[in-house]
Amino acid sequence: MFRAILATIGELFSFLWANKLWWMTPVVVVLLLFAGLMFLAQSSALAPFVYTLF
């Protein structure tokens, strides 16, 4: 499953680069980091600490 997710992310970045949308790379990276943070905070002991960030 993890390999499939990495393959999808790789496809996304290769698509952005091939279509000269490389300037969107920081936007996608920030969105992926935010999604990862929300996934980790969903059901872990990190949830109280995430609330202090916002």
Short mmCIF file of N, CA, C and O in Angstrom, two decimals:
data_model
loop_
_atom_site.label_atom_id
_atom_site.label_comp_id
_atom_site.label_asym_id
_atom_site.label_seq_id
_atom_site.Cartn_x
_atom_site.Cartn_y
_atom_site.Cartn_z
N MET A 1 0.83 -1.19 0.00
CA MET A 1 0.00 0.00 0.00
C MET A 1 0.87 1.26 0.00
O MET A 1 0.58 2.19 -0.72
N PHE A 2 1.92 1.24 0.82
CA PHE A 2 2.80 2.40 0.89
C PHE A 2 3.50 2.63 -0.44
O PHE A 2 3.69 3.78 -0.86
N ARG A 3 3.85 1.55 -1.11
CA ARG A 3 4.51 1.65 -2.42
C ARG A 3 3.57 2.27 -3.45
O ARG A 3 4.00 3.06 -4.30
N ALA A 4 2.29 1.93 -3.37
CA ALA A 4 1.30 2.50 -4.30
C ALA A 4 1.13 3.99 -4.08
O ALA A 4 0.99 4.76 -5.04
N ILE A 5 1.15 4.40 -2.81
CA ILE A 5 1.03 5.83 -2.51
C ILE A 5 2.23 6.59 -3.04
O ILE A 5 2.09 7.67 -3.64
N LEU A 6 3.42 6.04 -2.83
CA LEU A 6 4.63 6.69 -3.35
C LEU A 6 4.63 6.74 -4.87
O LEU A 6 5.09 7.73 -5.46
N ALA A 7 4.12 5.70 -5.51
CA ALA A 7 4.04 5.69 -6.97
C ALA A 7 3.09 6.77 -7.46
O ALA A 7 3.36 7.46 -8.45
N THR A 8 1.98 6.94 -6.77
CA THR A 8 1.02 7.98 -7.15
C THR A 8 1.62 9.37 -6.99
O THR A 8 1.44 10.23 -7.86
N ILE A 9 2.32 9.58 -5.89
CA ILE A 9 2.96 10.89 -5.67
C ILE A 9 4.03 11.14 -6.73
O ILE A 9 4.16 12.25 -7.25
N GLY A 10 4.78 10.11 -7.07
CA GLY A 10 5.78 10.24 -8.12
C GLY A 10 5.16 10.56 -9.47
O GLY A 10 5.68 11.39 -10.22
N GLU A 11 4.04 9.93 -9.78
CA GLU A 11 3.33 10.23 -11.02
C GLU A 11 2.86 11.68 -11.04
O GLU A 11 2.92 12.36 -12.06
N LEU A 12 2.36 12.14 -9.89
CA LEU A 12 1.88 13.52 -9.81
C LEU A 12 3.02 14.51 -10.08
O LEU A 12 2.86 15.44 -10.87
N PHE A 13 4.17 14.28 -9.44
CA PHE A 13 5.28 15.21 -9.65
C PHE A 13 5.85 15.12 -11.06
O PHE A 13 6.25 16.14 -11.63
N SER A 14 5.87 13.94 -11.66
CA SER A 14 6.34 13.84 -13.04
C SER A 14 5.36 14.51 -13.99
O SER A 14 5.78 15.13 -14.98
N PHE A 15 4.07 14.43 -13.70
CA PHE A 15 3.07 15.14 -14.51
C PHE A 15 3.27 16.65 -14.42
O PHE A 15 3.25 17.36 -15.43
N LEU A 16 3.47 17.14 -13.18
CA LEU A 16 3.67 18.58 -13.01
C LEU A 16 4.93 19.05 -13.72
O LEU A 16 4.94 20.11 -14.34
N TRP A 17 5.98 18.26 -13.66
CA TRP A 17 7.24 18.66 -14.29
C TRP A 17 7.14 18.61 -15.81
O TRP A 17 7.64 19.50 -16.51
N ALA A 18 6.48 17.58 -16.34
CA ALA A 18 6.37 17.43 -17.80
C ALA A 18 5.51 18.51 -18.42
O ALA A 18 5.75 18.95 -19.55
N ASN A 19 4.51 18.98 -17.68
CA ASN A 19 3.62 20.01 -18.20
C ASN A 19 4.02 21.42 -17.77
O ASN A 19 3.21 22.34 -17.83
N LYS A 20 5.26 21.56 -17.35
CA LYS A 20 5.83 22.84 -16.94
C LYS A 20 5.02 23.51 -15.83
O LYS A 20 4.87 24.72 -15.78
N LEU A 21 4.49 22.68 -14.93
CA LEU A 21 3.78 23.19 -13.77
C LEU A 21 4.62 23.00 -12.51
O LEU A 21 4.12 22.80 -11.43
N TRP A 22 5.94 23.10 -12.68
CA TRP A 22 6.86 22.89 -11.57
C TRP A 22 6.66 23.91 -10.46
O TRP A 22 7.00 23.67 -9.31
N TRP A 23 6.07 25.06 -10.78
CA TRP A 23 5.83 26.08 -9.77
C TRP A 23 4.74 25.65 -8.79
O TRP A 23 4.60 26.23 -7.72
N MET A 24 3.95 24.61 -9.13
CA MET A 24 2.92 24.12 -8.23
C MET A 24 3.46 23.10 -7.22
O MET A 24 2.75 22.68 -6.31
N THR A 25 4.72 22.71 -7.38
CA THR A 25 5.31 21.70 -6.50
C THR A 25 5.25 22.11 -5.03
O THR A 25 4.86 21.29 -4.20
N PRO A 26 5.60 23.34 -4.65
CA PRO A 26 5.50 23.70 -3.22
C PRO A 26 4.07 23.62 -2.68
O PRO A 26 3.85 23.24 -1.54
N VAL A 27 3.09 23.95 -3.51
CA VAL A 27 1.70 23.87 -3.09
C VAL A 27 1.32 22.43 -2.79
O VAL A 27 0.70 22.12 -1.77
N VAL A 28 1.70 21.52 -3.67
CA VAL A 28 1.39 20.11 -3.49
C VAL A 28 2.11 19.55 -2.27
O VAL A 28 1.53 18.79 -1.50
N VAL A 29 3.35 19.95 -2.06
CA VAL A 29 4.11 19.46 -0.90
C VAL A 29 3.44 19.91 0.40
O VAL A 29 3.28 19.12 1.33
N VAL A 30 3.03 21.16 0.47
CA VAL A 30 2.38 21.67 1.68
C VAL A 30 1.06 20.94 1.92
O VAL A 30 0.74 20.56 3.05
N LEU A 31 0.29 20.70 0.87
CA LEU A 31 -0.97 19.97 1.02
C LEU A 31 -0.74 18.54 1.48
O LEU A 31 -1.49 18.03 2.31
N LEU A 32 0.30 17.89 0.95
CA LEU A 32 0.60 16.52 1.38
C LEU A 32 1.05 16.48 2.85
O LEU A 32 0.67 15.58 3.60
N LEU A 33 1.86 17.46 3.26
CA LEU A 33 2.28 17.52 4.66
C LEU A 33 1.10 17.76 5.59
O LEU A 33 1.00 17.17 6.67
N PHE A 34 0.22 18.63 5.18
CA PHE A 34 -0.97 18.92 5.98
C PHE A 34 -1.87 17.69 6.08
O PHE A 34 -2.39 17.38 7.16
N ALA A 35 -2.03 16.97 4.98
CA ALA A 35 -2.82 15.73 5.00
C ALA A 35 -2.18 14.69 5.91
O ALA A 35 -2.87 14.00 6.65
N GLY A 36 -0.87 14.57 5.86
CA GLY A 36 -0.18 13.65 6.74
C GLY A 36 -0.33 14.02 8.20
O GLY A 36 -0.51 13.15 9.06
N LEU A 37 -0.28 15.30 8.50
CA LEU A 37 -0.46 15.76 9.87
C LEU A 37 -1.87 15.44 10.36
O LEU A 37 -2.05 14.97 11.49
N MET A 38 -2.87 15.65 9.53
CA MET A 38 -4.24 15.34 9.91
C MET A 38 -4.44 13.84 10.09
O MET A 38 -5.17 13.40 10.97
N PHE A 39 -3.77 13.05 9.27
CA PHE A 39 -3.87 11.60 9.40
C PHE A 39 -3.25 11.13 10.71
O PHE A 39 -3.81 10.27 11.40
N LEU A 40 -2.11 11.68 11.06
CA LEU A 40 -1.46 11.29 12.31
C LEU A 40 -2.24 11.76 13.54
O LEU A 40 -2.28 11.08 14.55
N ALA A 41 -2.86 12.91 13.44
CA ALA A 41 -3.58 13.47 14.58
C ALA A 41 -4.95 12.83 14.76
O ALA A 41 -5.59 13.04 15.79
N GLN A 42 -5.38 12.09 13.80
CA GLN A 42 -6.72 11.52 13.83
C GLN A 42 -6.91 10.56 15.00
O GLN A 42 -7.92 10.62 15.70
N SER A 43 -5.96 9.70 15.21
CA SER A 43 -6.16 8.69 16.25
C SER A 43 -4.86 8.39 16.99
O SER A 43 -4.45 7.26 17.11
N SER A 44 -4.25 9.41 17.48
CA SER A 44 -3.00 9.18 18.21
C SER A 44 -2.92 10.10 19.42
O SER A 44 -3.78 10.96 19.64
N ALA A 45 -1.87 9.95 20.14
CA ALA A 45 -1.64 10.80 21.31
C ALA A 45 -1.14 12.18 20.91
O ALA A 45 -0.98 13.05 21.75
N LEU A 46 -0.89 12.38 19.63
CA LEU A 46 -0.41 13.69 19.16
C LEU A 46 -1.53 14.71 19.00
O LEU A 46 -1.26 15.88 18.80
N ALA A 47 -2.77 14.28 19.09
CA ALA A 47 -3.90 15.17 18.85
C ALA A 47 -3.89 16.42 19.72
O ALA A 47 -4.10 17.52 19.19
N PRO A 48 -3.64 16.34 21.01
CA PRO A 48 -3.63 17.58 21.80
C PRO A 48 -2.54 18.57 21.37
O PRO A 48 -2.71 19.78 21.49
N PHE A 49 -1.44 18.05 20.86
CA PHE A 49 -0.36 18.94 20.43
C PHE A 49 -0.64 19.59 19.09
O PHE A 49 -0.15 20.68 18.81
N VAL A 50 -1.43 18.95 18.24
CA VAL A 50 -1.78 19.52 16.95
C VAL A 50 -2.70 20.72 17.15
O VAL A 50 -2.61 21.72 16.45
N TYR A 51 -3.57 20.65 18.16
CA TYR A 51 -4.49 21.75 18.41
C TYR A 51 -3.75 23.03 18.81
O TYR A 51 -4.22 24.12 18.54
N THR A 52 -2.59 22.89 19.41
CA THR A 52 -1.84 24.08 19.79
C THR A 52 -1.21 24.78 18.59
O THR A 52 -0.88 25.96 18.67
N LEU A 53 -1.06 24.06 17.47
CA LEU A 53 -0.51 24.68 16.27
C LEU A 53 -1.50 25.64 15.62
O LEU A 53 -1.12 26.59 14.96
N PHE A 54 -2.77 25.37 15.80
CA PHE A 54 -3.79 26.19 15.16
C PHE A 54 -4.49 27.00 16.20
O PHE A 54 -5.33 27.68 16.16
#
